[in-house]
PDB file of C-alpha atoms and ligand atoms in Angstrom:
ATOM      1  CA  MET A 238     216.429 108.535 231.143  1.00  0.00           C
ATOM      2  CA  SER A 239     219.072 111.024 230.030  1.00  0.00           C
ATOM      3  CA  SER A 240     221.129 110.281 226.944  1.00  0.00           C
ATOM      4  CA  THR A 241     224.413 111.578 225.617  1.00  0.00           C
ATOM      5  CA  PRO A 242     224.578 113.649 222.402  1.00  0.00           C
ATOM      6  CA  LEU A 243     226.132 110.682 220.640  1.00  0.00           C
ATOM      7  CA  GLN A 244     223.295 108.399 221.745  1.00  0.00           C
ATOM      8  CA  ARG A 245     220.748 110.929 220.471  1.00  0.00           C
ATOM      9  CA  PHE A 246     222.651 111.140 217.189  1.00  0.00           C
ATOM     10  CA  ALA A 247     222.704 107.341 217.014  1.00  0.00           C
ATOM     11  CA  GLY A 248     218.995 107.238 217.849  1.00  0.00           C
ATOM     12  CA  ARG A 249     218.217 109.496 214.886  1.00  0.00           C
ATOM     13  CA  MET A 250     220.507 107.542 212.624  1.00  0.00           C
ATOM     14  CA  PHE A 251     218.896 104.268 213.524  1.00  0.00           C
ATOM     15  CA  ALA A 252     215.334 105.575 213.711  1.00  0.00           C
ATOM     16  CA  ARG A 253     214.537 104.142 210.309  1.00  0.00           C
ATOM     17  CA  SER A 254     215.142 100.641 211.597  1.00  0.00           C
ATOM     18  CA  THR A 255     211.904 100.728 213.535  1.00  0.00           C
ATOM     19  CA  ASP A 256     209.927 102.213 210.632  1.00  0.00           C
ATOM     20  CA  ASN A 257     209.770  98.979 208.733  1.00  0.00           C
ATOM     21  CA  ASP A 258     209.893  95.470 210.080  1.00  0.00           C
ATOM     22  CA  ALA A 259     210.645  93.889 206.710  1.00  0.00           C
ATOM     23  CA  PRO A 260     213.887  91.938 207.123  1.00  0.00           C
ATOM     24  CA  GLN A 261     215.417  93.260 203.906  1.00  0.00           C
ATOM     25  CA  THR A 262     215.474  96.808 205.251  1.00  0.00           C
ATOM     26  CA  GLU A 263     216.502  95.936 208.805  1.00  0.00           C
ATOM     27  CA  LYS A 264     219.056  98.514 209.818  1.00  0.00           C
ATOM     28  CA  ALA A 265     219.268  98.190 213.566  1.00  0.00           C
ATOM     29  CA  LEU A 266     222.883  98.126 214.632  1.00  0.00           C
ATOM     30  CA  ARG A 267     223.269  95.815 217.572  1.00  0.00           C
ATOM     31  CA  HIS A 268     226.531  94.022 217.089  1.00  0.00           C
ATOM     32  CA  VAL A 269     229.751  95.374 215.588  1.00  0.00           C
ATOM     33  CA  ALA A 270     232.728  93.042 215.189  1.00  0.00           C
ATOM     34  CA  ILE A 271     236.187  94.382 214.439  1.00  0.00           C
ATOM     35  CA  ILE A 272     239.255  92.796 212.857  1.00  0.00           C
ATOM     36  CA  MET A 273     241.876  94.952 214.547  1.00  0.00           C
ATOM     37  CA  ASP A 274     244.654  94.762 211.961  1.00  0.00           C
ATOM     38  CA  GLY A 275     247.786  96.779 211.203  1.00  0.00           C
ATOM     39  CA  ASN A 276     249.591  97.110 214.530  1.00  0.00           C
ATOM     40  CA  GLY A 277     252.873  95.947 213.030  1.00  0.00           C
ATOM     41  CA  ARG A 278     252.736  98.240 210.000  1.00  0.00           C
ATOM     42  CA  TRP A 279     251.732 101.185 212.190  1.00  0.00           C
ATOM     43  CA  ALA A 280     254.838 100.601 214.307  1.00  0.00           C
ATOM     44  CA  LYS A 281     257.120 100.027 211.345  1.00  0.00           C
ATOM     45  CA  GLY A 282     256.017 103.300 209.769  1.00  0.00           C
ATOM     46  CA  LYS A 283     257.042 105.102 212.918  1.00  0.00           C
ATOM     47  CA  GLY A 284     260.335 103.261 213.407  1.00  0.00           C
ATOM     48  CA  LEU A 285     258.944 101.501 216.489  1.00  0.00           C
ATOM     49  CA  THR A 286     258.859  97.830 217.481  1.00  0.00           C
ATOM     50  CA  ARG A 287     255.859  95.631 216.722  1.00  0.00           C
ATOM     51  CA  LEU A 288     255.389  95.301 220.472  1.00  0.00           C
ATOM     52  CA  LYS A 289     254.785  99.043 220.754  1.00  0.00           C
ATOM     53  CA  GLY A 290     252.255  98.675 217.933  1.00  0.00           C
ATOM     54  CA  HIS A 291     250.363  96.028 219.885  1.00  0.00           C
ATOM     55  CA  ARG A 292     250.426  98.170 223.035  1.00  0.00           C
ATOM     56  CA  GLU A 293     248.941 101.105 221.138  1.00  0.00           C
ATOM     57  CA  GLY A 294     246.445  98.670 219.667  1.00  0.00           C
ATOM     58  CA  VAL A 295     245.120  97.999 223.164  1.00  0.00           C
ATOM     59  CA  GLU A 296     244.498 101.743 223.566  1.00  0.00           C
ATOM     60  CA  ALA A 297     242.533 101.760 220.319  1.00  0.00           C
ATOM     61  CA  ALA A 298     240.510  98.788 221.579  1.00  0.00           C
ATOM     62  CA  ARG A 299     239.646 100.708 224.753  1.00  0.00           C
ATOM     63  CA  ARG A 300     238.459 103.626 222.592  1.00  0.00           C
ATOM     64  CA  ALA A 301     236.329 101.318 220.457  1.00  0.00           C
ATOM     65  CA  VAL A 302     234.677  99.767 223.516  1.00  0.00           C
ATOM     66  CA  ARG A 303     233.735 103.229 224.790  1.00  0.00           C
ATOM     67  CA  VAL A 304     232.260 104.367 221.460  1.00  0.00           C
ATOM     68  CA  ALA A 305     230.316 101.126 221.090  1.00  0.00           C
ATOM     69  CA  LYS A 306     228.815 101.676 224.516  1.00  0.00           C
ATOM     70  CA  GLU A 307     227.835 105.234 223.695  1.00  0.00           C
ATOM     71  CA  LEU A 308     226.217 103.966 220.509  1.00  0.00           C
ATOM     72  CA  ASN A 309     224.073 101.667 222.631  1.00  0.00           C
ATOM     73  CA  LEU A 310     225.289  98.535 220.875  1.00  0.00           C
ATOM     74  CA  SER A 311     224.393  95.307 222.608  1.00  0.00           C
ATOM     75  CA  HIS A 312     227.624  93.583 221.515  1.00  0.00           C
ATOM     76  CA  ILE A 313     231.086  94.426 220.318  1.00  0.00           C
ATOM     77  CA  THR A 314     233.509  91.682 219.319  1.00  0.00           C
ATOM     78  CA  LEU A 315     237.231  92.373 219.022  1.00  0.00           C
ATOM     79  CA  TYR A 316     239.462  89.944 217.125  1.00  0.00           C
ATOM     80  CA  SER A 317     242.596  89.926 219.246  1.00  0.00           C
ATOM     81  CA  PHE A 318     244.437  86.672 218.521  1.00  0.00           C
ATOM     82  CA  SER A 319     243.631  84.135 215.832  1.00  0.00           C
ATOM     83  CA  THR A 320     244.299  80.406 215.830  1.00  0.00           C
ATOM     84  CA  GLU A 321     246.803  81.179 213.044  1.00  0.00           C
ATOM     85  CA  ASN A 322     248.626  83.823 215.084  1.00  0.00           C
ATOM     86  CA  TRP A 323     250.516  81.007 216.903  1.00  0.00           C
ATOM     87  CA  ASN A 324     252.618  80.934 213.731  1.00  0.00           C
ATOM     88  CA  ARG A 325     254.271  84.208 214.741  1.00  0.00           C
ATOM     89  CA  PRO A 326     257.631  84.291 216.563  1.00  0.00           C
ATOM     90  CA  ASP A 327     257.506  83.141 220.196  1.00  0.00           C
ATOM     91  CA  TRP A 328     258.388  86.595 221.571  1.00  0.00           C
ATOM     92  CA  GLU A 329     255.449  88.195 219.744  1.00  0.00           C
ATOM     93  CA  VAL A 330     253.007  85.473 220.854  1.00  0.00           C
ATOM     94  CA  GLU A 331     254.227  85.859 224.435  1.00  0.00           C
ATOM     95  CA  HIS A 332     253.736  89.623 224.250  1.00  0.00           C
ATOM     96  CA  LEU A 333     250.167  89.213 222.974  1.00  0.00           C
ATOM     97  CA  MET A 334     249.445  86.782 225.837  1.00  0.00           C
ATOM     98  CA  ASN A 335     250.849  89.332 228.288  1.00  0.00           C
ATOM     99  CA  LEU A 336     248.652  92.082 226.868  1.00  0.00           C
ATOM    100  CA  LEU A 337     245.595  89.921 227.542  1.00  0.00           C
ATOM    101  CA  ARG A 338     246.800  89.297 231.102  1.00  0.00           C
ATOM    102  CA  GLN A 339     247.316  93.041 231.616  1.00  0.00           C
ATOM    103  CA  PHE A 340     243.924  93.811 230.132  1.00  0.00           C
ATOM    104  CA  PHE A 341     242.240  91.603 232.730  1.00  0.00           C
ATOM    105  CA  GLU A 342     244.325  93.136 235.513  1.00  0.00           C
ATOM    106  CA  LYS A 343     243.836  96.765 234.509  1.00  0.00           C
ATOM    107  CA  ASP A 344     240.450  96.955 232.822  1.00  0.00           C
ATOM    108  CA  LEU A 345     238.204  94.294 234.268  1.00  0.00           C
ATOM    109  CA  LYS A 346     237.307  96.159 237.437  1.00  0.00           C
ATOM    110  CA  ASP A 347     236.208  99.290 235.552  1.00  0.00           C
ATOM    111  CA  LEU A 348     234.353  97.316 232.916  1.00  0.00           C
ATOM    112  CA  SER A 349     232.550  95.366 235.593  1.00  0.00           C
ATOM    113  CA  GLU A 350     231.595  98.538 237.453  1.00  0.00           C
ATOM    114  CA  GLU A 351     230.263  99.976 234.197  1.00  0.00           C
ATOM    115  CA  GLY A 352     228.008  96.940 233.838  1.00  0.00           C
ATOM    116  CA  VAL A 353     229.837  95.429 230.862  1.00  0.00           C
ATOM    117  CA  ARG A 354     229.539  91.689 230.404  1.00  0.00           C
ATOM    118  CA  VAL A 355     232.837  90.177 229.245  1.00  0.00           C
ATOM    119  CA  ARG A 356     232.973  86.982 227.172  1.00  0.00           C
ATOM    120  CA  ILE A 357     235.960  85.334 225.582  1.00  0.00           C
ATOM    121  CA  ILE A 358     235.385  83.373 222.403  1.00  0.00           C
ATOM    122  CA  GLY A 359     237.925  80.931 221.001  1.00  0.00           C
ATOM    123  CA  ASP A 360     239.615  77.754 222.171  1.00  0.00           C
ATOM    124  CA  ARG A 361     240.588  78.409 225.758  1.00  0.00           C
ATOM    125  CA  GLU A 362     241.731  74.831 226.435  1.00  0.00           C
ATOM    126  CA  THR A 363     245.039  75.402 224.670  1.00  0.00           C
ATOM    127  CA  LEU A 364     245.769  78.748 226.354  1.00  0.00           C
ATOM    128  CA  PRO A 365     248.196  78.952 229.300  1.00  0.00           C
ATOM    129  CA  LYS A 366     246.519  77.797 232.522  1.00  0.00           C
ATOM    130  CA  ASP A 367     246.760  81.190 234.244  1.00  0.00           C
ATOM    131  CA  ILE A 368     244.956  82.844 231.316  1.00  0.00           C
ATOM    132  CA  GLN A 369     242.234  80.187 231.476  1.00  0.00           C
ATOM    133  CA  THR A 370     241.727  81.135 235.111  1.00  0.00           C
ATOM    134  CA  LEU A 371     241.608  84.855 234.279  1.00  0.00           C
ATOM    135  CA  VAL A 372     239.081  84.187 231.519  1.00  0.00           C
ATOM    136  CA  GLU A 373     236.828  82.150 233.800  1.00  0.00           C
ATOM    137  CA  ASP A 374     237.073  84.746 236.522  1.00  0.00           C
ATOM    138  CA  ALA A 375     236.260  87.640 234.129  1.00  0.00           C
ATOM    139  CA  GLU A 376     233.205  85.824 232.788  1.00  0.00           C
ATOM    140  CA  ALA A 377     231.991  84.803 236.230  1.00  0.00           C
ATOM    141  CA  ARG A 378     232.396  88.317 237.612  1.00  0.00           C
ATOM    142  CA  THR A 379     230.419  89.935 234.800  1.00  0.00           C
ATOM    143  CA  GLN A 380     227.934  87.248 233.807  1.00  0.00           C
ATOM    144  CA  SER A 381     224.955  88.873 235.498  1.00  0.00           C
ATOM    145  CA  HIS A 382     225.405  92.101 233.510  1.00  0.00           C
ATOM    146  CA  ASN A 383     223.007  92.346 230.634  1.00  0.00           C
ATOM    147  CA  GLY A 384     223.370  95.826 229.129  1.00  0.00           C
ATOM    148  CA  TYR A 385     226.364  95.491 226.877  1.00  0.00           C
ATOM    149  CA  THR A 386     228.637  92.580 226.024  1.00  0.00           C
ATOM    150  CA  LEU A 387     232.299  92.788 225.087  1.00  0.00           C
ATOM    151  CA  GLN A 388     233.384  89.626 223.292  1.00  0.00           C
ATOM    152  CA  ILE A 389     237.119  89.161 222.984  1.00  0.00           C
ATOM    153  CA  ALA A 390     238.073  86.711 220.263  1.00  0.00           C
ATOM    154  CA  PHE A 391     241.287  85.187 221.541  1.00  0.00           C
ATOM    155  CA  ASN A 392     242.824  82.009 220.177  1.00  0.00           C
ATOM    156  CA  TYR A 393     239.780  82.215 217.949  1.00  0.00           C
ATOM    157  CA  GLY A 394     239.286  80.744 214.490  1.00  0.00           C
ATOM    158  CA  GLY A 395     235.930  80.388 212.765  1.00  0.00           C
ATOM    159  CA  ARG A 396     236.825  76.925 211.469  1.00  0.00           C
ATOM    160  CA  ASP A 397     238.159  75.804 214.834  1.00  0.00           C
ATOM    161  CA  GLU A 398     234.964  77.040 216.507  1.00  0.00           C
ATOM    162  CA  LEU A 399     232.871  74.983 214.060  1.00  0.00           C
ATOM    163  CA  VAL A 400     235.054  71.894 214.551  1.00  0.00           C
ATOM    164  CA  ARG A 401     234.628  72.114 218.326  1.00  0.00           C
ATOM    165  CA  ALA A 402     230.864  72.691 218.050  1.00  0.00           C
ATOM    166  CA  VAL A 403     230.368  69.814 215.597  1.00  0.00           C
ATOM    167  CA  GLY A 404     232.404  67.555 217.894  1.00  0.00           C
ATOM    168  CA  ARG A 405     230.177  68.384 220.858  1.00  0.00           C
ATOM    169  CA  LEU A 406     227.003  67.766 218.850  1.00  0.00           C
ATOM    170  CA  ALA A 407     228.376  64.478 217.499  1.00  0.00           C
ATOM    171  CA  ALA A 408     229.215  63.346 221.053  1.00  0.00           C
ATOM    172  CA  GLU A 409     225.682  64.159 222.186  1.00  0.00           C
ATOM    173  CA  ALA A 410     224.253  62.203 219.245  1.00  0.00           C
ATOM    174  CA  LYS A 411     226.529  59.237 219.941  1.00  0.00           C
ATOM    175  CA  ALA A 412     225.427  59.224 223.578  1.00  0.00           C
ATOM    176  CA  GLY A 413     221.793  59.078 222.414  1.00  0.00           C
ATOM    177  CA  ARG A 414     220.907  62.485 223.830  1.00  0.00           C
ATOM    178  CA  LEU A 415     220.495  64.186 220.462  1.00  0.00           C
ATOM    179  CA  ASP A 416     218.572  63.114 217.388  1.00  0.00           C
ATOM    180  CA  PRO A 417     220.710  64.141 214.371  1.00  0.00           C
ATOM    181  CA  LYS A 418     217.495  65.124 212.579  1.00  0.00           C
ATOM    182  CA  ALA A 419     216.947  67.789 215.242  1.00  0.00           C
ATOM    183  CA  ILE A 420     220.118  69.628 214.225  1.00  0.00           C
ATOM    184  CA  ASP A 421     219.121  72.878 212.566  1.00  0.00           C
ATOM    185  CA  GLU A 422     220.733  76.287 212.003  1.00  0.00           C
ATOM    186  CA  ALA A 423     219.566  77.616 215.343  1.00  0.00           C
ATOM    187  CA  MET A 424     221.128  74.688 217.178  1.00  0.00           C
ATOM    188  CA  ILE A 425     224.442  75.141 215.394  1.00  0.00           C
ATOM    189  CA  SER A 426     224.418  78.891 216.138  1.00  0.00           C
ATOM    190  CA  GLN A 427     223.716  78.122 219.765  1.00  0.00           C
ATOM    191  CA  SER A 428     226.526  75.570 219.894  1.00  0.00           C
ATOM    192  CA  LEU A 429     229.145  78.067 218.779  1.00  0.00           C
ATOM    193  CA  ASP A 430     231.225  80.092 221.236  1.00  0.00           C
ATOM    194  CA  THR A 431     229.026  83.114 220.505  1.00  0.00           C
ATOM    195  CA  GLY A 432     225.964  81.230 221.815  1.00  0.00           C
ATOM    196  CA  ASP A 433     222.921  83.452 221.818  1.00  0.00           C
ATOM    197  CA  ALA A 434     224.736  86.655 220.762  1.00  0.00           C
ATOM    198  CA  PRO A 435     223.152  88.215 217.683  1.00  0.00           C
ATOM    199  CA  ASP A 436     225.114  87.808 214.452  1.00  0.00           C
ATOM    200  CA  PRO A 437     227.326  90.812 213.704  1.00  0.00           C
ATOM    201  CA  ASP A 438     225.470  93.445 211.702  1.00  0.00           C
ATOM    202  CA  LEU A 439     228.696  95.173 210.769  1.00  0.00           C
ATOM    203  CA  ILE A 440     232.251  93.862 210.513  1.00  0.00           C
ATOM    204  CA  ILE A 441     234.998  96.474 210.332  1.00  0.00           C
ATOM    205  CA  ARG A 442     238.557  95.642 209.287  1.00  0.00           C
ATOM    206  CA  THR A 443     241.360  98.155 209.519  1.00  0.00           C
ATOM    207  CA  SER A 444     244.759  98.179 207.737  1.00  0.00           C
ATOM    208  CA  GLY A 445     243.467  98.109 204.168  1.00  0.00           C
ATOM    209  CA  GLU A 446     243.360  94.305 203.917  1.00  0.00           C
ATOM    210  CA  GLN A 447     240.074  93.030 202.549  1.00  0.00           C
ATOM    211  CA  ARG A 448     239.710  89.522 203.882  1.00  0.00           C
ATOM    212  CA  ILE A 449     237.980  87.710 206.727  1.00  0.00           C
ATOM    213  CA  SER A 450     241.026  85.811 208.102  1.00  0.00           C
ATOM    214  CA  ASN A 451     238.930  83.065 209.723  1.00  0.00           C
ATOM    215  CA  PHE A 452     236.748  85.460 211.760  1.00  0.00           C
ATOM    216  CA  LEU A 453     233.116  84.577 212.617  1.00  0.00           C
ATOM    217  CA  LEU A 454     232.690  82.505 209.452  1.00  0.00           C
ATOM    218  CA  TRP A 455     229.226  81.184 210.316  1.00  0.00           C
ATOM    219  CA  GLN A 456     227.978  84.344 212.013  1.00  0.00           C
ATOM    220  CA  ALA A 457     229.086  86.650 209.180  1.00  0.00           C
ATOM    221  CA  ALA A 458     226.701  85.074 206.644  1.00  0.00           C
ATOM    222  CA  TYR A 459     224.816  88.363 206.178  1.00  0.00           C
ATOM    223  CA  SER A 460     227.066  90.887 207.882  1.00  0.00           C
ATOM    224  CA  GLU A 461     227.919  94.140 206.164  1.00  0.00           C
ATOM    225  CA  PHE A 462     231.658  94.746 205.734  1.00  0.00           C
ATOM    226  CA  VAL A 463     233.528  98.024 205.981  1.00  0.00           C
ATOM    227  CA  PHE A 464     237.247  98.074 205.197  1.00  0.00           C
ATOM    228  CA  LEU A 465     239.214 101.042 206.439  1.00  0.00           C
ATOM    229  CA  ASP A 466     242.685 102.079 205.318  1.00  0.00           C
ATOM    230  CA  CYS A 467     243.852 103.244 208.734  1.00  0.00           C
ATOM    231  CA  TYR A 468     246.057 101.034 210.884  1.00  0.00           C
ATOM    232  CA  TRP A 469     244.417  99.774 214.049  1.00  0.00           C
ATOM    233  CA  PRO A 470     246.367 101.903 216.604  1.00  0.00           C
ATOM    234  CA  ASP A 471     245.059 105.045 214.830  1.00  0.00           C
ATOM    235  CA  PHE A 472     241.413 103.901 214.968  1.00  0.00           C
ATOM    236  CA  ASN A 473     239.303 106.508 216.744  1.00  0.00           C
ATOM    237  CA  ARG A 474     235.712 107.640 217.172  1.00  0.00           C
ATOM    238  CA  ASP A 475     235.666 109.355 213.771  1.00  0.00           C
ATOM    239  CA  HIS A 476     236.673 106.123 212.037  1.00  0.00           C
ATOM    240  CA  PHE A 477     234.020 104.222 213.990  1.00  0.00           C
ATOM    241  CA  MET A 478     231.329 106.746 213.085  1.00  0.00           C
ATOM    242  CA  ALA A 479     232.422 106.767 209.424  1.00  0.00           C
ATOM    243  CA  ALA A 480     232.034 102.979 209.342  1.00  0.00           C
ATOM    244  CA  VAL A 481     228.598 103.217 210.950  1.00  0.00           C
ATOM    245  CA  ASP A 482     227.682 105.847 208.385  1.00  0.00           C
ATOM    246  CA  GLN A 483     228.656 103.493 205.547  1.00  0.00           C
ATOM    247  CA  TYR A 484     226.571 100.775 207.173  1.00  0.00           C
ATOM    248  CA  GLN A 485     223.595 103.112 207.296  1.00  0.00           C
ATOM    249  CA  GLY A 486     223.919 103.677 203.558  1.00  0.00           C
ATOM    250  CA  ARG A 487     223.691  99.957 202.768  1.00  0.00           C
ATOM    251  CA  THR A 488     220.585  98.007 201.825  1.00  0.00           C
ATOM    252  CA  ARG A 489     220.447  94.714 203.677  1.00  0.00           C
ATOM    253  CA  ARG A 490     218.473  92.217 201.634  1.00  0.00           C
ATOM    254  CA  PHE A 491     219.075  88.821 203.222  1.00  0.00           C
ATOM    255  CA  GLY A 492     218.343  87.283 199.838  1.00  0.00           C
ATOM    256  CA  ALA A 493     214.920  88.875 199.496  1.00  0.00           C
ATOM    257  CA  ARG A 494     214.010  91.262 196.708  1.00  0.00           C
ATOM    258  CA  PRO A 495     214.722  94.953 197.277  1.00  0.00           C
ATOM    259  CA  GLU A 496     211.738  96.893 198.598  1.00  0.00           C
ATOM    260  CA  ASP A 497     211.235  99.075 195.481  1.00  0.00           C
ATOM    261  CA  GLN A 498     211.556  96.446 192.743  1.00  0.00           C
TER     262      GLN A 498
HETATM  263  C1  IPE L 145     246.932  92.998 214.369  1.00  0.00           C
HETATM  264  O1  IPE L 145     248.067  93.624 213.894  1.00  0.00           O
HETATM  265  C2  IPE L 145     247.170  92.307 215.686  1.00  0.00           C
HETATM  266  C3  IPE L 145     247.153  90.827 215.591  1.00  0.00           C
HETATM  267  C4  IPE L 145     246.902  90.133 214.544  1.00  0.00           C
HETATM  268  C5  IPE L 145     247.456  90.099 216.811  1.00  0.00           C
HETATM  269  P1  IPE L 145     249.195  92.823 213.111  1.00  0.00           P
HETATM  270  O2  IPE L 145     250.209  92.349 214.095  1.00  0.00           O
HETATM  271  O3  IPE L 145     248.621  91.785 212.241  1.00  0.00           O
HETATM  272  O4  IPE L 145     249.818  93.993 212.236  1.00  0.00           O
HETATM  273  P2  IPE L 145     250.247  93.901 210.709  1.00  0.00           P
HETATM  274  O5  IPE L 145     249.076  93.377 209.967  1.00  0.00           O
HETATM  275  O6  IPE L 145     251.432  92.984 210.644  1.00  0.00           O
HETATM  276  O7  IPE L 145     250.587  95.310 210.329  1.00  0.00           O
HETATM  277  C1  IPE L 146     243.679  88.900 211.708  1.00  0.00           C
HETATM  278  O1  IPE L 146     244.837  89.599 211.427  1.00  0.00           O
HETATM  279  C2  IPE L 146     243.696  88.430 213.136  1.00  0.00           C
HETATM  280  C3  IPE L 146     243.564  89.471 214.145  1.00  0.00           C
HETATM  281  C4  IPE L 146     243.331  90.744 213.911  1.00  0.00           C
HETATM  282  C5  IPE L 146     243.668  89.029 215.506  1.00  0.00           C
HETATM  283  P1  IPE L 146     246.119  88.875 210.781  1.00  0.00           P
HETATM  284  O2  IPE L 146     247.141  89.940 210.578  1.00  0.00           O
HETATM  285  O3  IPE L 146     246.513  87.712 211.601  1.00  0.00           O
HETATM  286  O4  IPE L 146     245.517  88.356 209.405  1.00  0.00           O
HETATM  287  P2  IPE L 146     246.229  88.056 208.015  1.00  0.00           P
HETATM  288  O5  IPE L 146     247.397  87.142 208.305  1.00  0.00           O
HETATM  289  O6  IPE L 146     246.695  89.371 207.465  1.00  0.00           O
HETATM  290  O7  IPE L 146     245.171  87.439 207.160  1.00  0.00           O
HETATM  291 MG1   MG L 147     247.945  91.725 210.356  1.00  0.00          MG
END
């Protein structure tokens, strides 16, 4: 099978991950999750409206999806709208909803043809009905694809996701279908919106802020974090590769002792 130069580069970079199966040196990069922050400040710095910032942010997201695919990642997750983002002015919320609608209209066909599986994580019940339909349609159309998954975190909050999962498990227990003693970490992971997706190996946040803002709280238990100073609309392949490079320089220990001590 032919591979692109970037894939060969990535293959060399990640070659060490197969050299040693010990979990503390695991370096395989399967899942990258991104907190796409700084659209508003990018726009302000250029004398533009926040809306223009969000539109350019969608372009940056398209770039990130392409690079992730070239890197042979199995999953990329993009934090697009948090459960706290409802606290923004109505016109901004409406614009962000419209960008999701447009994304489904413009990008879904191409993504589907490229074999990308699309999943939306977050509370969809409280989204406008037409978006719920678009979400269901996007997932149904791409569910048989198994090469590469794009997860869009929309109306997503890590705490909200846990509340909904715990509620479902409690209902099962109450109905007598689940023994509470059978609840373990794997079952909780499986009950989350991310289901059987691997936990993110690397979480990137742009804009210079260094916080998690309610993103993948359970799944990020052992993720590596890279914080970049650039605003999201400027994020390009070089930034992505620089973040991957930082990740490659880290030692993942998962609580075990380092290899050489
Ligand atoms: C990220 O950019 C997009 C969303 C959170 C929806 P922001 O809109 O948060 O931009 P800043 O952080 O205000 O610059
Ligand atoms: C996090 O960015 C949410 C998304 C990128 C969708 P915010 O801009 O909402 O986060 P805070 O308010 O700076 O923590
Ligand atoms: Mg922000």
